[in-house]
Amino acid sequence: MTQTATFPVTGMSCASCAGRAERALTAVPGVTEASINLAANSARVTYRAPASPATLAAALKKAGYPMAEAEARLTIGGMTCASCVGRVERALQASPGVLEASVNLATNAAQVRYTPGATSPTELAQRVTKAGYPAHPAQDTPAPENRQADEAALMKRRALISAALTLPVVILAMGGHMIPAFHHWIMATIGMQTSWLIQFALTAAVLAGPGRIFLRIGLPALARMAPEMNSLVALGSLAAFGYSTVATFAPALLPASSRDVYFEAAATIVTLILVGRWLEARAKGQAGEAIRRLVGLRPATARVDRGGETVELPVEELAPGDIVLLAPGERVAVDGFLTDGHGWIDESMLTGEPAPVEKTPGATVTGGTVNGAAALAFRVTATGADTVLARIIRLVEDAQGGKLPVQALVDKITRWFVPAVMALAVLTFLVWLTLGPEPHLTHALVASISVLIIACPCAMGLATPVSILVGTGRGAELGVLFRRGDALQLLAEVRSVAFDKTGTLTEGHPVLTDLEVAPGVSEDDLLTLVAGAEARSEHPLASAILAAAKERGLTLPRADTARAIPGKGLVASVGGHALLIGNAALLEGEGVDLAAKPDENAMHMTSASVLHGFHMLAERAEALAAEGKTPVLIAVDGTLSAVLAVSDPLKPGAGAAVAALKALGVESTMISGDNRLTAEAVAARIGISNVVAGVLPEGKLQALAALPAPTAFVGDGINDAPALAAADVGIAMGTGTDVAIESADIVVISGDPQAVASAIKLSRATLRNIRQNLFWAFSYNVLLIPVAAGALYPLNGMLLSPMLAAGAMAFSSVFVVTNALRLKRAG
């Protein structure tokens, strides 16, 4: 079929650009006509198969003029099985302008990537609705927590009504078989014909009322030659009801031996499956609990300082720059930075870290976290969709809507599953009708209906997405965000994890770790002079020295002069003293004898006697360097007076993370741009034996390629972005740069390396859970469909009742969802 569509195109600036873009489109097989409108930045294309919006987008992207893209999220009703998912996806993918569509049965949602102008979320929703599944753009639908609760309540109401109508039918039909006296009482009072009429009326009410959902969705799907789960239920229940209706009102049309009714089967089938849907909806609601908990972290109002007055405003009305007053124990409304007060904030719901975090003026605060016992004030920096919490919710929703590679096989199987079951049901009917015992028609009907009812594509369709839903939700609770659903499967298979050093295994900022002074020299006096000099320096190590001086409460003198010597250190004059601060090359170049004793009058001494051992300072500097620290020699008035060391301290969980990975059978490697001596010293302290040091970003890619695959890379900086993107799985520390986070597949919000091991354990548990679900779903169908068809009848005379088939089918879906819920305790 030939289609014509208009797509927005970006990157064109002149007529030659338009010509190149037009030629790129014309070269796509299936394109019959393409014209570019440079003024409107659009392309009008007439095409047929094998061309598609995706191939057109790829051609334009390759030419350097990518289509403009947008994403839409649709909420879809009426999906009950994997066949439904396949039909909705095909309906979306057939829409002009749709580049990619992914439908998730567990969340009843579709994620669609499309070209704006060619289609819109509303048009996409209309296409899905026309295919038989009511759909709306996500923003037009209730919140997820309300939607899940509404679905469960609706299914509960339908199940209870159906059960109330079905119970008298079952009693009238089965009571006489169980209690002969009851049968005699029926015959003596209302009679068998009246009993059948009552059963007819009640069963008709079940099908027309609570069971109408199966008929309304299943029969149109059957008419479109696209049968799915509801079609199976509709056919099974209608077959039993129709046969019984003929036996009740026109018995002469049936052989005398086959004049029996199965109203109780038709009613019970509907009731049991509705009960299963109700339990399934409840379980799916629990599966999405992580999102609801995150959404629930957002307070409704906040107290804002407006012109000296405190007013309470809805959070939606806050704007960047507002000053928000935070009471003790109150939840932070939006993102900002502290302007007044000092206290501790519990960030555990976002990071997974239980210890409260100290906050002083200038520190960032995040919406959704909980204030401690202090009254604070903060300035708003981000609201609405720009807050950290909103971005986290989007990441979790996107991951929960994703598909794992293993799902592709399931999709292929389920696409043909329902038609195959229907064909098997027809074959079963014919075999029993021709070869079965008397009454032929009754046995054929019971067996074929049982085949239709027991088949459960629901369980197969739910096996993967519901595990992803719970697994990624659990990850969010642990402070691990999967930006893509398929990262779950990839991470479970990882054999090597490569860590960046700075900011990943270490804190990412230098601190003063050692200060050793010559005999008789006051530490505070020396640190005062050095910090006074470093106050005018922009060197990264200066901040560590200044922080140490501030911590000691020292008052810093102003440096008279300060001159940086690249690669060596700092020459300064402070408080009448000449200072040399740097490496041995600086001091020796300025004429300092590193083995000489200091002049007793060079500084204020704590002791009049001058002790021996000054030459030990130079030796100590070498020892500190061997420990992976950066030694700094200090000469005052031409004499070596102290050595201090600055280092980037290890994160508390670094060593435990490496040990945990080793226990999981995963090899750890450090790939760092730092010098080899420092990198190897840090690696030795945490148990990493494989170290690649002194490499640029390109070198990190080469080192990564040499590791046993699949690989994961853990980093936090801009220079880590290429390695994060190149690794099979990129893991970014949430404390790192936005560039690193955007390049990664997984984000560890807390920045704790131990969360990497937790993420791998969670991913493996999720994959194990998916395999269990798939094994159950496929085994259930492979084993029980032949039983329903009567495979055991020649051996033991067993023929499965449609009622038992309905119960087993409902149990299958509930089992899969309930098994997935066990992941809530994983990690």
Short mmCIF file of C-alpha atoms in Angstrom, two decimals, residues 541-825:
data_model
loop_
_atom_site.label_atom_id
_atom_site.label_comp_id
_atom_site.label_asym_id
_atom_site.label_seq_id
_atom_site.Cartn_x
_atom_site.Cartn_y
_atom_site.Cartn_z
CA LEU A 541 45.45 20.95 46.28
CA ALA A 542 44.99 24.44 47.70
CA SER A 543 41.35 23.72 48.58
CA ALA A 544 42.41 20.76 50.75
CA ILE A 545 44.90 22.89 52.70
CA LEU A 546 42.41 25.73 53.14
CA ALA A 547 39.71 23.31 54.32
CA ALA A 548 42.13 21.87 56.93
CA ALA A 549 42.97 25.36 58.19
CA LYS A 550 39.29 26.26 58.40
CA GLU A 551 38.58 23.06 60.32
CA ARG A 552 41.21 24.04 62.89
CA GLY A 553 39.71 27.52 63.17
CA LEU A 554 42.89 29.28 62.09
CA THR A 555 42.93 32.96 61.12
CA LEU A 556 44.79 33.29 57.85
CA PRO A 557 47.23 36.15 57.17
CA ARG A 558 47.20 37.79 53.79
CA ALA A 559 50.03 36.76 51.49
CA ASP A 560 52.27 39.64 50.43
CA THR A 561 53.26 37.86 47.22
CA ALA A 562 52.44 34.51 45.63
CA ARG A 563 53.82 33.11 42.40
CA ALA A 564 52.97 29.72 40.93
CA ILE A 565 55.70 27.76 39.17
CA PRO A 566 54.00 25.23 36.83
CA GLY A 567 54.84 21.64 37.62
CA LYS A 568 56.72 22.55 40.80
CA GLY A 569 54.63 24.53 43.29
CA LEU A 570 54.25 27.96 44.84
CA VAL A 571 56.70 30.67 45.98
CA ALA A 572 55.14 33.11 48.46
CA SER A 573 55.82 35.67 51.15
CA VAL A 574 53.52 35.57 54.16
CA GLY A 575 53.87 37.36 57.50
CA GLY A 576 57.47 38.27 56.85
CA HIS A 577 58.47 34.68 55.99
CA ALA A 578 59.57 33.35 52.61
CA LEU A 579 57.71 30.16 51.75
CA LEU A 580 58.40 27.46 49.21
CA ILE A 581 55.46 25.03 48.82
CA GLY A 582 55.83 22.21 46.32
CA ASN A 583 57.95 19.26 45.24
CA ALA A 584 61.64 18.52 45.75
CA ALA A 585 62.50 20.08 42.38
CA LEU A 586 61.11 23.44 43.54
CA LEU A 587 63.02 23.46 46.81
CA GLU A 588 66.30 22.30 45.31
CA GLY A 589 65.92 24.78 42.47
CA GLU A 590 65.57 27.56 45.02
CA GLY A 591 68.72 26.45 46.86
CA VAL A 592 67.17 24.60 49.80
CA ASP A 593 69.34 21.82 51.29
CA LEU A 594 66.82 19.10 52.09
CA ALA A 595 69.20 17.49 54.62
CA ALA A 596 69.99 20.67 56.54
CA LYS A 597 68.59 21.63 59.93
CA PRO A 598 66.33 24.69 60.14
CA ASP A 599 67.43 27.95 61.65
CA GLU A 600 66.10 28.09 65.20
CA ASN A 601 65.05 31.69 64.67
CA ALA A 602 63.31 31.07 61.34
CA MET A 603 59.94 30.49 63.01
CA HIS A 604 58.30 30.58 66.41
CA MET A 605 59.46 27.37 68.03
CA THR A 606 57.61 25.41 70.69
CA SER A 607 60.97 24.35 72.14
CA ALA A 608 64.28 26.19 72.43
CA SER A 609 66.23 23.02 71.77
CA VAL A 610 66.56 21.92 68.19
CA LEU A 611 66.14 18.16 67.77
CA HIS A 612 67.69 15.96 65.15
CA GLY A 613 65.98 14.17 62.27
CA PHE A 614 65.01 16.93 59.85
CA HIS A 615 66.38 14.86 56.98
CA MET A 616 63.61 12.34 57.74
CA LEU A 617 61.05 14.74 56.21
CA ALA A 618 62.39 14.17 52.72
CA GLU A 619 62.35 10.41 53.25
CA ARG A 620 58.82 10.66 54.63
CA ALA A 621 57.73 12.47 51.47
CA GLU A 622 58.90 9.50 49.41
CA ALA A 623 56.97 7.10 51.67
CA LEU A 624 53.79 9.15 51.34
CA ALA A 625 54.10 9.11 47.54
CA ALA A 626 54.40 5.31 47.65
CA GLU A 627 51.09 5.25 49.52
CA GLY A 628 49.39 6.96 46.59
CA LYS A 629 49.30 10.38 48.25
CA THR A 630 50.63 13.66 46.89
CA PRO A 631 53.46 14.91 49.14
CA VAL A 632 54.10 18.64 49.45
CA LEU A 633 57.38 19.91 50.93
CA ILE A 634 57.37 23.17 52.87
CA ALA A 635 60.46 25.36 53.26
CA VAL A 636 60.31 28.41 55.48
CA ASP A 637 63.01 31.04 55.10
CA GLY A 638 65.17 28.65 53.08
CA THR A 639 64.97 25.63 55.40
CA LEU A 640 62.90 22.45 55.06
CA SER A 641 60.34 22.71 57.85
CA ALA A 642 57.46 20.31 57.08
CA VAL A 643 55.95 17.83 54.70
CA LEU A 644 52.23 17.48 54.18
CA ALA A 645 50.28 15.03 52.07
CA VAL A 646 47.09 15.52 50.14
CA SER A 647 45.07 12.66 48.71
CA ASP A 648 41.69 11.83 47.37
CA PRO A 649 40.26 9.54 50.11
CA LEU A 650 38.67 6.22 49.22
CA LYS A 651 34.91 5.95 49.43
CA PRO A 652 33.95 3.84 52.46
CA GLY A 653 32.35 1.13 50.33
CA ALA A 654 35.10 0.79 47.71
CA GLY A 655 36.86 -2.23 49.22
CA ALA A 656 33.58 -3.97 50.06
CA ALA A 657 32.37 -3.40 46.48
CA VAL A 658 35.41 -5.15 45.00
CA ALA A 659 35.05 -8.05 47.46
CA ALA A 660 31.34 -8.40 46.66
CA LEU A 661 32.04 -8.45 42.92
CA LYS A 662 34.69 -11.12 43.42
CA ALA A 663 32.16 -13.22 45.33
CA LEU A 664 29.84 -12.89 42.33
CA GLY A 665 32.56 -14.14 40.00
CA VAL A 666 33.10 -10.74 38.40
CA GLU A 667 36.63 -9.44 37.74
CA SER A 668 37.41 -5.85 38.83
CA THR A 669 39.81 -3.53 36.99
CA MET A 670 40.83 0.08 37.59
CA ILE A 671 41.26 2.27 34.50
CA SER A 672 42.50 5.72 35.49
CA GLY A 673 44.07 8.79 33.97
CA ASP A 674 46.13 9.26 37.17
CA ASN A 675 49.79 8.30 37.40
CA ARG A 676 50.62 4.60 37.84
CA LEU A 677 52.13 4.95 41.33
CA THR A 678 49.02 6.60 42.75
CA ALA A 679 46.60 4.33 40.89
CA GLU A 680 48.37 1.13 41.97
CA ALA A 681 48.53 2.29 45.57
CA VAL A 682 44.77 2.97 45.61
CA ALA A 683 44.02 -0.32 43.86
CA ALA A 684 46.14 -2.29 46.32
CA ARG A 685 44.21 -0.84 49.26
CA ILE A 686 40.87 -2.06 47.91
CA GLY A 687 41.93 -5.38 46.44
CA ILE A 688 42.15 -4.63 42.69
CA SER A 689 45.13 -6.31 41.04
CA ASN A 690 44.50 -5.29 37.41
CA VAL A 691 45.35 -1.61 36.93
CA VAL A 692 45.57 0.48 33.75
CA ALA A 693 46.91 3.95 34.60
CA GLY A 694 47.90 7.17 32.89
CA VAL A 695 45.43 6.84 30.02
CA LEU A 696 43.36 9.46 28.20
CA PRO A 697 39.67 8.84 27.34
CA GLU A 698 40.70 7.04 24.13
CA GLY A 699 43.02 4.84 26.16
CA LYS A 700 40.15 3.89 28.43
CA LEU A 701 38.29 2.54 25.41
CA GLN A 702 41.27 0.40 24.40
CA ALA A 703 41.72 -0.92 27.94
CA LEU A 704 38.01 -1.71 28.13
CA ALA A 705 38.10 -3.63 24.85
CA ALA A 706 40.87 -5.85 26.22
CA LEU A 707 38.76 -7.09 29.16
CA PRO A 708 36.69 -10.29 29.11
CA ALA A 709 33.24 -9.43 27.73
CA PRO A 710 30.53 -8.57 28.52
CA THR A 711 31.95 -5.53 30.33
CA ALA A 712 30.61 -2.82 32.59
CA PHE A 713 32.33 0.52 33.13
CA VAL A 714 31.72 2.62 36.25
CA GLY A 715 32.57 6.31 36.09
CA ASP A 716 31.46 9.80 36.99
CA GLY A 717 33.24 12.41 34.90
CA ILE A 718 32.98 13.97 31.45
CA ASN A 719 36.15 12.09 30.47
CA ASP A 720 34.36 8.83 31.34
CA ALA A 721 31.48 9.41 28.91
CA PRO A 722 33.09 7.59 25.93
CA ALA A 723 33.88 4.52 28.05
CA LEU A 724 30.40 4.55 29.60
CA ALA A 725 28.88 4.55 26.13
CA ALA A 726 31.29 1.94 24.72
CA ALA A 727 30.92 -0.62 27.53
CA ASP A 728 28.23 -3.28 27.25
CA VAL A 729 26.76 -1.66 30.37
CA GLY A 730 27.66 1.87 31.47
CA ILE A 731 27.15 2.66 35.17
CA ALA A 732 27.34 6.32 36.20
CA MET A 733 27.66 7.62 39.72
CA GLY A 734 24.76 9.94 40.48
CA THR A 735 27.24 12.28 42.17
CA GLY A 736 28.99 12.76 38.81
CA THR A 737 28.44 15.00 35.81
CA ASP A 738 25.26 15.14 33.72
CA VAL A 739 27.29 14.12 30.65
CA ALA A 740 28.39 10.90 32.37
CA ILE A 741 24.87 10.14 33.56
CA GLU A 742 23.39 10.68 30.10
CA SER A 743 25.99 8.31 28.59
CA ALA A 744 25.20 5.51 31.04
CA ASP A 745 22.64 2.71 31.10
CA ILE A 746 22.45 2.61 34.90
CA VAL A 747 22.77 5.40 37.48
CA VAL A 748 23.84 4.84 41.10
CA ILE A 749 22.23 7.80 42.85
CA SER A 750 24.20 7.55 46.08
CA GLY A 751 27.58 7.24 44.37
CA ASP A 752 28.41 4.22 46.59
CA PRO A 753 30.49 1.63 44.67
CA GLN A 754 28.81 -1.16 46.69
CA ALA A 755 25.61 -0.41 44.79
CA VAL A 756 27.31 -1.80 41.65
CA ALA A 757 27.42 -5.26 43.22
CA SER A 758 23.84 -4.80 44.45
CA ALA A 759 22.75 -3.90 40.91
CA ILE A 760 24.38 -7.04 39.49
CA LYS A 761 22.73 -9.21 42.15
CA LEU A 762 19.38 -7.57 41.44
CA SER A 763 19.75 -8.04 37.69
CA ARG A 764 20.63 -11.70 38.12
CA ALA A 765 17.68 -12.20 40.46
CA THR A 766 15.41 -10.52 37.91
CA LEU A 767 16.68 -12.67 35.03
CA ARG A 768 16.29 -15.77 37.20
CA ASN A 769 12.74 -14.69 37.99
CA ILE A 770 11.97 -14.13 34.30
CA ARG A 771 13.29 -17.59 33.43
CA GLN A 772 11.09 -19.10 36.15
CA ASN A 773 8.06 -17.26 34.82
CA LEU A 774 8.73 -18.27 31.23
CA PHE A 775 9.36 -21.89 32.23
CA TRP A 776 6.07 -21.98 34.10
CA ALA A 777 4.09 -20.22 31.36
CA PHE A 778 5.37 -22.42 28.53
CA SER A 779 5.37 -25.65 30.55
CA TYR A 780 1.83 -24.99 31.72
CA ASN A 781 0.57 -24.70 28.15
CA VAL A 782 2.69 -27.54 26.76
CA LEU A 783 1.50 -29.96 29.47
CA LEU A 784 -2.10 -28.96 30.08
CA ILE A 785 -3.40 -28.19 26.58
CA PRO A 786 -3.00 -31.87 25.57
CA VAL A 787 -4.71 -32.87 28.83
CA ALA A 788 -7.59 -30.52 28.02
CA ALA A 789 -7.79 -32.04 24.53
CA GLY A 790 -8.26 -35.45 26.13
CA ALA A 791 -4.82 -37.00 25.73
CA LEU A 792 -5.24 -38.88 29.02
CA TYR A 793 -8.71 -40.22 28.24
CA PRO A 794 -7.50 -43.45 26.59
CA LEU A 795 -5.30 -44.17 29.64
CA ASN A 796 -7.51 -43.34 32.62
CA GLY A 797 -10.75 -41.96 31.25
CA MET A 798 -9.85 -38.40 32.36
CA LEU A 799 -11.51 -35.52 30.50
CA LEU A 800 -10.81 -32.06 31.91
CA SER A 801 -13.85 -29.98 32.83
CA PRO A 802 -14.02 -26.47 31.29
CA MET A 803 -14.52 -25.14 34.83
CA LEU A 804 -11.25 -26.68 36.00
CA ALA A 805 -9.59 -25.40 32.83
CA ALA A 806 -10.76 -21.85 33.63
CA GLY A 807 -9.45 -22.14 37.19
CA ALA A 808 -6.07 -23.41 36.00
CA MET A 809 -5.80 -20.63 33.42
CA ALA A 810 -6.58 -17.95 36.00
CA PHE A 811 -4.06 -19.47 38.41
CA SER A 812 -1.34 -19.38 35.75
CA SER A 813 -1.42 -15.60 35.39
CA VAL A 814 -1.67 -15.02 39.12
CA PHE A 815 1.27 -17.36 39.69
CA VAL A 816 3.51 -15.43 37.27
CA VAL A 817 2.70 -12.04 38.80
CA THR A 818 3.01 -13.32 42.37
CA ASN A 819 6.38 -14.92 41.60
CA ALA A 820 7.62 -11.60 40.21
CA LEU A 821 6.60 -9.84 43.42
CA ARG A 822 9.27 -11.82 45.26
CA LEU A 823 11.79 -9.46 43.67
CA LYS A 824 10.59 -6.76 46.08
CA ARG A 825 12.88 -8.41 48.63
#
